[in-house]
mmCIF file of C-alpha atoms in Angstrom:
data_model
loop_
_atom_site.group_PDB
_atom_site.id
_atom_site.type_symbol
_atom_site.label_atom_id
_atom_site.label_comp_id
_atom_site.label_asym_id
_atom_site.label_seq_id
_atom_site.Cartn_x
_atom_site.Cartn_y
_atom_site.Cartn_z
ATOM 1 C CA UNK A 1 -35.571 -16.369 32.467
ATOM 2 C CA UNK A 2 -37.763 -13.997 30.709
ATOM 3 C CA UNK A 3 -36.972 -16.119 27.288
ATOM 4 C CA UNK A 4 -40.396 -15.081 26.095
ATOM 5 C CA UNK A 5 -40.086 -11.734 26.271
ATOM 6 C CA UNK A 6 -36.212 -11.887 24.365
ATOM 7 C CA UNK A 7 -38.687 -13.661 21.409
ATOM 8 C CA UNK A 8 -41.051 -11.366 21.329
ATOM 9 C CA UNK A 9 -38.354 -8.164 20.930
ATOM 10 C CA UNK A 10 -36.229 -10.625 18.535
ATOM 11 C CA UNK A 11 -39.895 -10.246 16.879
ATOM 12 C CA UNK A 12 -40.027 -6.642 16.720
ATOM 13 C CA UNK A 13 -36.063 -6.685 15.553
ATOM 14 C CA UNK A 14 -37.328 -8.479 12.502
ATOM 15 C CA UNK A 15 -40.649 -6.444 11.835
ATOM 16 C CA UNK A 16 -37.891 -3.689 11.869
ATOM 17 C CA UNK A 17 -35.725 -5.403 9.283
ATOM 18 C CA UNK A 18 -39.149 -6.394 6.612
ATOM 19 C CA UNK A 19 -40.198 -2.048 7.221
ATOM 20 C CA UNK A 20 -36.994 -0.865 6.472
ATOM 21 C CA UNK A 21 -37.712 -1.784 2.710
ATOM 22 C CA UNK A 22 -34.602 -3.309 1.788
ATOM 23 C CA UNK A 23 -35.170 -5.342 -1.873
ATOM 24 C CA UNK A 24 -38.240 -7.609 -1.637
ATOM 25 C CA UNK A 25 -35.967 -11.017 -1.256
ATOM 26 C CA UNK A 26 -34.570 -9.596 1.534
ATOM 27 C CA UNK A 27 -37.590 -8.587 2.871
ATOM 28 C CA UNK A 28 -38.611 -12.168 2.841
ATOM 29 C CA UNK A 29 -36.173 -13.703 4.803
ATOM 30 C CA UNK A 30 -36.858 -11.351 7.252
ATOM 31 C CA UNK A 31 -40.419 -12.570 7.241
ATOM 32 C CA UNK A 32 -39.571 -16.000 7.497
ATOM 33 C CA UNK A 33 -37.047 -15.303 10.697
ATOM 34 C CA UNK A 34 -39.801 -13.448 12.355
ATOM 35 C CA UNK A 35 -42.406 -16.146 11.414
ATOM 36 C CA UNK A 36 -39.643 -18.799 13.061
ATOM 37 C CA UNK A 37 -39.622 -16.209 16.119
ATOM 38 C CA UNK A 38 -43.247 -16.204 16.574
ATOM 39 C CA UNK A 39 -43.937 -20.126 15.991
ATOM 40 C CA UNK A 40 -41.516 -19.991 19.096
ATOM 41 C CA UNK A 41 -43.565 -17.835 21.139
ATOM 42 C CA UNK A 42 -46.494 -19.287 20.364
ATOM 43 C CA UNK A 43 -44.929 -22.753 21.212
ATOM 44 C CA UNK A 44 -43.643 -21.453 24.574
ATOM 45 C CA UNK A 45 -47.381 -20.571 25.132
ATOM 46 C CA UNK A 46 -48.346 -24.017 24.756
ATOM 47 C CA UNK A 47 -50.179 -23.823 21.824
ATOM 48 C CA UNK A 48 -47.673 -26.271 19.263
ATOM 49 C CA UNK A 49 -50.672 -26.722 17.210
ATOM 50 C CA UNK A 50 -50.547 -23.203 16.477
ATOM 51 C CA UNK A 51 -47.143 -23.148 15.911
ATOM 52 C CA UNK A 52 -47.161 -25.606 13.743
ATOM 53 C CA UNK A 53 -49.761 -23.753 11.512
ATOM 54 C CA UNK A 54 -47.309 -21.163 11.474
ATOM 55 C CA UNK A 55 -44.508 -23.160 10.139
ATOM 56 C CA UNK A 56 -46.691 -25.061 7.477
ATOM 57 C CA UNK A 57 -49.341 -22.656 6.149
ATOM 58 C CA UNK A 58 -47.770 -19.404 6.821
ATOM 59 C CA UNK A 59 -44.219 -20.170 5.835
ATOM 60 C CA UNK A 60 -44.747 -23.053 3.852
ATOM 61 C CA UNK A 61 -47.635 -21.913 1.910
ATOM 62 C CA UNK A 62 -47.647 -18.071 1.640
ATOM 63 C CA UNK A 63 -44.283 -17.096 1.499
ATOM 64 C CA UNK A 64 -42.920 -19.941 -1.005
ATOM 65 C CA UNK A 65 -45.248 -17.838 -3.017
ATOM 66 C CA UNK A 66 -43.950 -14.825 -2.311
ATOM 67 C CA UNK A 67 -41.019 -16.103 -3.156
ATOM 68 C CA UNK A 68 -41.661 -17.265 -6.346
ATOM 69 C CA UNK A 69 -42.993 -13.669 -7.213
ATOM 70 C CA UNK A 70 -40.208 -12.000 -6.471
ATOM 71 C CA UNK A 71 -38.130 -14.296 -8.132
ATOM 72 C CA UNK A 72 -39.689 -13.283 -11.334
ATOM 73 C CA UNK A 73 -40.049 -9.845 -10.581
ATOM 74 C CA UNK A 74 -36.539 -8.556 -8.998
ATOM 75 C CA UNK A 75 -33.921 -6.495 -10.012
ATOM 76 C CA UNK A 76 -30.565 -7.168 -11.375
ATOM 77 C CA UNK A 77 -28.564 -5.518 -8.126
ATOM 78 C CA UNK A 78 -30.975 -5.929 -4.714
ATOM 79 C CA UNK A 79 -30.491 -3.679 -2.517
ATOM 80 C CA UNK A 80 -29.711 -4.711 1.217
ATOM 81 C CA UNK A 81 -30.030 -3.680 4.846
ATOM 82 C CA UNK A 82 -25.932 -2.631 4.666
ATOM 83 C CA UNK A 83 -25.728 -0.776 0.773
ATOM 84 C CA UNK A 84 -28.161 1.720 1.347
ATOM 85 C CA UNK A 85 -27.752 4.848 3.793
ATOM 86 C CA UNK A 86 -31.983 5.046 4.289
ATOM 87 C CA UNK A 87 -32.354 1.321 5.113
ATOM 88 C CA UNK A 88 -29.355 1.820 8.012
ATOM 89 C CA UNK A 89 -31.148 4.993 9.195
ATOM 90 C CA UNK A 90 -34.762 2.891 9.432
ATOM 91 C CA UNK A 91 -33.325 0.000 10.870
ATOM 92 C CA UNK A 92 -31.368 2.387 13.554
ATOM 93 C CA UNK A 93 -34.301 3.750 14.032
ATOM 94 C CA UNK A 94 -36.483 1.034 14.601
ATOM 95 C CA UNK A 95 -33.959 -0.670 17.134
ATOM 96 C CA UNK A 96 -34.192 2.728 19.173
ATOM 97 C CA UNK A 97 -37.247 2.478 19.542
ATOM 98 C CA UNK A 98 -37.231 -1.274 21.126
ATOM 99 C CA UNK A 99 -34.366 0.026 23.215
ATOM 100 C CA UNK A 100 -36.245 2.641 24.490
ATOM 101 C CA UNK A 101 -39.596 0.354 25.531
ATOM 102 C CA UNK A 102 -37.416 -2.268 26.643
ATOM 103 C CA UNK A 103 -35.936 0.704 29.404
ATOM 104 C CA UNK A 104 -39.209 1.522 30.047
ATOM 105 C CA UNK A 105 -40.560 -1.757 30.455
ATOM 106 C CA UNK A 106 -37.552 -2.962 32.723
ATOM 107 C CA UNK A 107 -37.449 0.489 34.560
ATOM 108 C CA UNK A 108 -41.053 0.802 35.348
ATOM 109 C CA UNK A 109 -42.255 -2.804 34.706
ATOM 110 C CA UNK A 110 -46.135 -1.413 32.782
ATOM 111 C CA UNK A 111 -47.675 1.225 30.986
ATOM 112 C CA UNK A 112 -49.805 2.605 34.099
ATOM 113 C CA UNK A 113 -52.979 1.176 32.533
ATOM 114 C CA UNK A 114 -54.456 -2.089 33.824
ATOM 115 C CA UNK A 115 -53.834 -5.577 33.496
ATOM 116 C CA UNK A 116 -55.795 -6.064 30.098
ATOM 117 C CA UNK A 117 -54.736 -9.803 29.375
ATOM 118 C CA UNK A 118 -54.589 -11.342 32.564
ATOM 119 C CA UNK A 119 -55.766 -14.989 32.932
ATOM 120 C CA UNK A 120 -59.373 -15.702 33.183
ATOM 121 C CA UNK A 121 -59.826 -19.036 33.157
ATOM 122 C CA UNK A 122 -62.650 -20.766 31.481
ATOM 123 C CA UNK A 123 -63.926 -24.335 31.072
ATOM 124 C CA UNK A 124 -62.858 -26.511 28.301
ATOM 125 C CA UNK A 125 -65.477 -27.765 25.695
ATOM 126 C CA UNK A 126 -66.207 -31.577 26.988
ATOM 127 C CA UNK A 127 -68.423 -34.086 24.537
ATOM 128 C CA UNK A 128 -67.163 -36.999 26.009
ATOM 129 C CA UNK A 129 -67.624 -39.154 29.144
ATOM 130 C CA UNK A 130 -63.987 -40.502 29.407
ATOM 131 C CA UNK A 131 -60.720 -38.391 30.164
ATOM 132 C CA UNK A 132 -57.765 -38.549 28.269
ATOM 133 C CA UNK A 133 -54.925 -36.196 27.200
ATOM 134 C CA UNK A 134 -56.625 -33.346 24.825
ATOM 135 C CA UNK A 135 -54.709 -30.583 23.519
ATOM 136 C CA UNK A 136 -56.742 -27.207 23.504
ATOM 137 C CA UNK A 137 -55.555 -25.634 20.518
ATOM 138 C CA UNK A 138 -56.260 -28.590 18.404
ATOM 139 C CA UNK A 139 -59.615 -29.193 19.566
ATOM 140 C CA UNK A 140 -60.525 -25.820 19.039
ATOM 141 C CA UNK A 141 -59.445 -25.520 15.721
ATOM 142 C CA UNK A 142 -61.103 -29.122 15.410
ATOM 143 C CA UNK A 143 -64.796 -27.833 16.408
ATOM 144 C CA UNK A 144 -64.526 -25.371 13.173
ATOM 145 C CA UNK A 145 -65.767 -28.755 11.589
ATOM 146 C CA UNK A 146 -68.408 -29.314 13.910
ATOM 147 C CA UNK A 147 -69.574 -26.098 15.671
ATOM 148 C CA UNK A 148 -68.766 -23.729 12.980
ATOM 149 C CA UNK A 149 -69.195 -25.709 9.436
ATOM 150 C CA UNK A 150 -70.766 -23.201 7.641
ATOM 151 C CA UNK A 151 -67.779 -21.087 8.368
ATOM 152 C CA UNK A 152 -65.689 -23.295 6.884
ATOM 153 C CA UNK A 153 -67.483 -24.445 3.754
ATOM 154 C CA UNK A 154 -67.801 -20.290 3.470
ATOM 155 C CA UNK A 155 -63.742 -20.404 3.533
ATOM 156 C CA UNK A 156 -63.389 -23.311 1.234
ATOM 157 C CA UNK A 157 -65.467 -21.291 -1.227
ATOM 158 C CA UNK A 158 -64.157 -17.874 -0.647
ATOM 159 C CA UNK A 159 -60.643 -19.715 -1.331
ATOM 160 C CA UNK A 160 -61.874 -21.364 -4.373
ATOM 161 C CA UNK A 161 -63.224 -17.804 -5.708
ATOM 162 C CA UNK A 162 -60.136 -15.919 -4.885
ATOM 163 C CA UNK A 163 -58.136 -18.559 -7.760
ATOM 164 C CA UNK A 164 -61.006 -17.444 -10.134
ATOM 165 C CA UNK A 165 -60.508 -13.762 -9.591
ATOM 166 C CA UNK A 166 -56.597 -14.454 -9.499
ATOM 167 C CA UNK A 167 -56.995 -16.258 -13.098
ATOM 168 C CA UNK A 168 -59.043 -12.955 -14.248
ATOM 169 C CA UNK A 169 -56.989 -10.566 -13.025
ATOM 170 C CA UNK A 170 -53.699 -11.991 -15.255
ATOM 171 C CA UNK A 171 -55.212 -12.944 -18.071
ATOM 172 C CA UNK B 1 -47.398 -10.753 29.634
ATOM 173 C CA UNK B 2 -48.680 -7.389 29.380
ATOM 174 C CA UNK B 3 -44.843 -7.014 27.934
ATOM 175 C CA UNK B 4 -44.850 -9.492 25.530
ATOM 176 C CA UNK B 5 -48.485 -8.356 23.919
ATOM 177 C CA UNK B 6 -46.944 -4.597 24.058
ATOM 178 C CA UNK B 7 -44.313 -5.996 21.712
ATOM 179 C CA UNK B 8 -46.367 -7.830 19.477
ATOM 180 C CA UNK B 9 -48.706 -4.563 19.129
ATOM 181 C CA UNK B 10 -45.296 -2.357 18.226
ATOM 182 C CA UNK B 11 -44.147 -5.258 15.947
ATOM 183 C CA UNK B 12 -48.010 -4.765 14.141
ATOM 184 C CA UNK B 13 -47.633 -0.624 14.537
ATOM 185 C CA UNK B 14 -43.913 -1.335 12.476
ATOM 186 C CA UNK B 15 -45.131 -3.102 9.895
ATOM 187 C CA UNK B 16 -48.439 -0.952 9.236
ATOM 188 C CA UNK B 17 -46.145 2.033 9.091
ATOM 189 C CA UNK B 18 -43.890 -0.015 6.403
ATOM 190 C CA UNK B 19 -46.872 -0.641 4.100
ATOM 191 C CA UNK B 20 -48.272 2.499 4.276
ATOM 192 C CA UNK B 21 -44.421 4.565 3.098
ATOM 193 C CA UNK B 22 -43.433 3.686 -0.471
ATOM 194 C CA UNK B 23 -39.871 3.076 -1.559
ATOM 195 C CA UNK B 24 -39.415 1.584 -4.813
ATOM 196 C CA UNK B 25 -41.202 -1.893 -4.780
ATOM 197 C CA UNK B 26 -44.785 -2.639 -4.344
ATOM 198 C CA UNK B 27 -43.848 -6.176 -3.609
ATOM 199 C CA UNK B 28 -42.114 -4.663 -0.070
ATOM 200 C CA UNK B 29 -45.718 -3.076 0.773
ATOM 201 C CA UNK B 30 -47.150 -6.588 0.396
ATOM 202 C CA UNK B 31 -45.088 -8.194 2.265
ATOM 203 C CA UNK B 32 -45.659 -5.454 5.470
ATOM 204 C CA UNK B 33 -49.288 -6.586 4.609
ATOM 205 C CA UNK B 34 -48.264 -9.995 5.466
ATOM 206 C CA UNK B 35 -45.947 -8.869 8.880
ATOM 207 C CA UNK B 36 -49.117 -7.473 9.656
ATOM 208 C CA UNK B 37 -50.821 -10.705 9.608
ATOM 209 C CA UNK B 38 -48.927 -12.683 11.287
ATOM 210 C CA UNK B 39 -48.339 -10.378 14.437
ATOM 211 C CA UNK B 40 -52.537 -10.435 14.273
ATOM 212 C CA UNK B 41 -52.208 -14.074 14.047
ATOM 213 C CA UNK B 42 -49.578 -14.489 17.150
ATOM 214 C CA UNK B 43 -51.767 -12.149 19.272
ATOM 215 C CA UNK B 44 -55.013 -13.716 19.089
ATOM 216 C CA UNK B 45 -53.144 -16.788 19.569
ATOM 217 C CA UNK B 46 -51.055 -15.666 22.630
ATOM 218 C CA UNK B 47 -54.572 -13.899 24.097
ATOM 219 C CA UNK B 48 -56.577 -16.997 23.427
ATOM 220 C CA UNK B 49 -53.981 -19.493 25.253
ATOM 221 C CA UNK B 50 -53.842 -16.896 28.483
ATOM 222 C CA UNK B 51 -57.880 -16.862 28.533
ATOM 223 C CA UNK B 52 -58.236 -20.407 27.521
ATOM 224 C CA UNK B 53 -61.289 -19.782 24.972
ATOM 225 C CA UNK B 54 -61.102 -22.967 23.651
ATOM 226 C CA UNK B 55 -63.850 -22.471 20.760
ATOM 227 C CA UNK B 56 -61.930 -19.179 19.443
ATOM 228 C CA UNK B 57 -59.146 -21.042 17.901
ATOM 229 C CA UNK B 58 -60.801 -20.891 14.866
ATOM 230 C CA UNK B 59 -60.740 -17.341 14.546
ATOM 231 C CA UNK B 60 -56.833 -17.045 14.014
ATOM 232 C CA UNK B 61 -57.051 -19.904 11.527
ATOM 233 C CA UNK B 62 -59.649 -18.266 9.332
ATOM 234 C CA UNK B 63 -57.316 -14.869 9.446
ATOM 235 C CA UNK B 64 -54.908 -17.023 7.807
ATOM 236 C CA UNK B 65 -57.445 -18.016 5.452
ATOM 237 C CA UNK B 66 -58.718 -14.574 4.757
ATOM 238 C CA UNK B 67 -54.971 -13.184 4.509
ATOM 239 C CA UNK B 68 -54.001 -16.025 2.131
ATOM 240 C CA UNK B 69 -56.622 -15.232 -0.446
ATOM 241 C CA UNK B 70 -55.860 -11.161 -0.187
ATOM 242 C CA UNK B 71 -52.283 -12.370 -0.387
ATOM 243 C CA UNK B 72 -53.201 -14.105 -3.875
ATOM 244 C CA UNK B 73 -55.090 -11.088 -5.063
ATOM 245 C CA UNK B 74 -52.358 -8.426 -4.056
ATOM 246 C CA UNK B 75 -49.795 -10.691 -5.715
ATOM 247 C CA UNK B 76 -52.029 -11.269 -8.985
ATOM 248 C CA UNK B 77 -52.100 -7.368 -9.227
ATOM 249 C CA UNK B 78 -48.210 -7.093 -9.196
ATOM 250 C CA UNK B 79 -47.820 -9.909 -11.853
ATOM 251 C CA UNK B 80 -50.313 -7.947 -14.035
ATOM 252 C CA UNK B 81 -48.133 -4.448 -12.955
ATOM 253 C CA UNK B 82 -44.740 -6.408 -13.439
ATOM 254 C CA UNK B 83 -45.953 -7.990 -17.012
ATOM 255 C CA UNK B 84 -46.888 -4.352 -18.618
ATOM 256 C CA UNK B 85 -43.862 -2.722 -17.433
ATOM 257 C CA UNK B 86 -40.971 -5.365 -16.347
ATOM 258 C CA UNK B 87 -40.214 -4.216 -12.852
ATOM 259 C CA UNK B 88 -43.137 -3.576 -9.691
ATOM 260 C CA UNK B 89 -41.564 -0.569 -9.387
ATOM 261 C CA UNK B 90 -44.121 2.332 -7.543
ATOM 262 C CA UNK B 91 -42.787 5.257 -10.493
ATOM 263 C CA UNK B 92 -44.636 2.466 -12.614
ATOM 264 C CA UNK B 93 -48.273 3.118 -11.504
ATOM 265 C CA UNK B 94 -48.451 6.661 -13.176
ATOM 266 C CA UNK B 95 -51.699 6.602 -15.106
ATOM 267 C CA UNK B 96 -53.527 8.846 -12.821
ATOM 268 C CA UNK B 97 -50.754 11.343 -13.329
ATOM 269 C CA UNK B 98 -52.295 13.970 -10.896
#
């Protein structure tokens, strides 16, 4: 029932897992699990658009090259979450902790402060006279190309400098 | 949801705490960076679906922007670090020697 909340401490499980430093490879397939993990919360939000972004531009994009980079820069024996007697203490560690908030958090059901996120609902951005089936996620990320197009040409350029300074910095 | 953002804000707290202690690779600090950007990116997500602020889906697609080109840079420094010495080991970075 509370399958949200089971992803979002399978989400702290594998923050755990990428902190407890095992070798860098390692590291990344704990990134992509927890990447997975939160494409699913954000899906069970509604937001698939999101999630989606997730999948392609986080995983897809970033961490292939991360991947790539630690492919050329590893070691000849990587070290992983089992060989190592200070990786098992930090992940023990880490998985106390979640223990512990999840007792609290089923025990006493909040942190005595307020209701910060609760729903406020607000109205939708219409530009049309029709209805139709619109998706909010996707038209908000849509009106960076109309409300906000200086933003993104600032983006696209900031991108485009960023490969410069890359090139410079390993020549 | 109060419990869900709480464990999205320890999953951020974890990996800030990874970056910041060294081991032996600097390529395990950048990829913390990176578990730090993506529990940014699934909060403002999961806050702006609750509030429905339609217009400030943008702002978690430009962190990915922003995060992609530090990404780039932070990786470009430990090709240049891994090309003078072999490995990105953290011993490696020792010509401040103080």
């Amino acid at each position: 029932m509370y399958v949200m909340f089971l992803l979002s401490i399978l989400l702290v499980l594998g923050f755990v897992s990428i902190s407890s430093k095992p070798s860098p490879i390692y590291g990344g397939v704990g990134l992509i699990v927890s990447g997975a993990v939160g494409c699913g919360i954000i899906m069970g939000f509604g937001g698939s658009f999101m999630g989606l972004m997730v999948f392609l531009i986080y995983l897809g994009g970033m961490l292939v090259v991360f991947g790539y980079t630690t492919a050329m820069a590893t070691e000849e024996y990587p070290e992983t979450w089992g060989s190592n007697v200070v990786i098992w203490g930090v992940v023990l560690l880490g998985v106390g902790m979640e223990l512990f908030m999840v007792t609290w958090m089923v025990e006493y059901g909040g942190f005595g402060v307020g209701d910060v996120f609760g729903g406020v609902e607000n109205w939708m951005i219409f530009e049309s006279k029709e209805g139709g089936v619109i998706r909010e996620d996707s038209l908000g990320v849509a009106s960076l190309y109309n409300k906000a197009s200086w933003f993104a040409a600032i983006a696209g350029w900031s991108l485009f400098i960023s490969v410069l300074i890359v090139i410079e910095i390993i020549r | 949801m109060p419990s869900i953002s709480t464990n999205i804000i320890l999953a951020f707290i974890t990996a800030l705490l990874g970056m910041l202690i060294f081991r032996s690779h600097l390529m395990s600090s950048l990829l913390c960076l990176e578990g730090m950007m993506l529990s940014m990116f699934i909060l403002s997500t999961l806050t702006i679906l609750s509030l429905h602020f339609t217009t400030s889906f943008m702002m978690p697609i430009l962190l990915l922007v922003f995060a992609a080109c530090e990404a780039a840079v932070g990786l470009a420094l430990l090709v240049t670090v891994s090309n003078t010495y072999g490995l990105d080991y953290i011993q490696n970075l020792n010509l401040l020697q103080c």
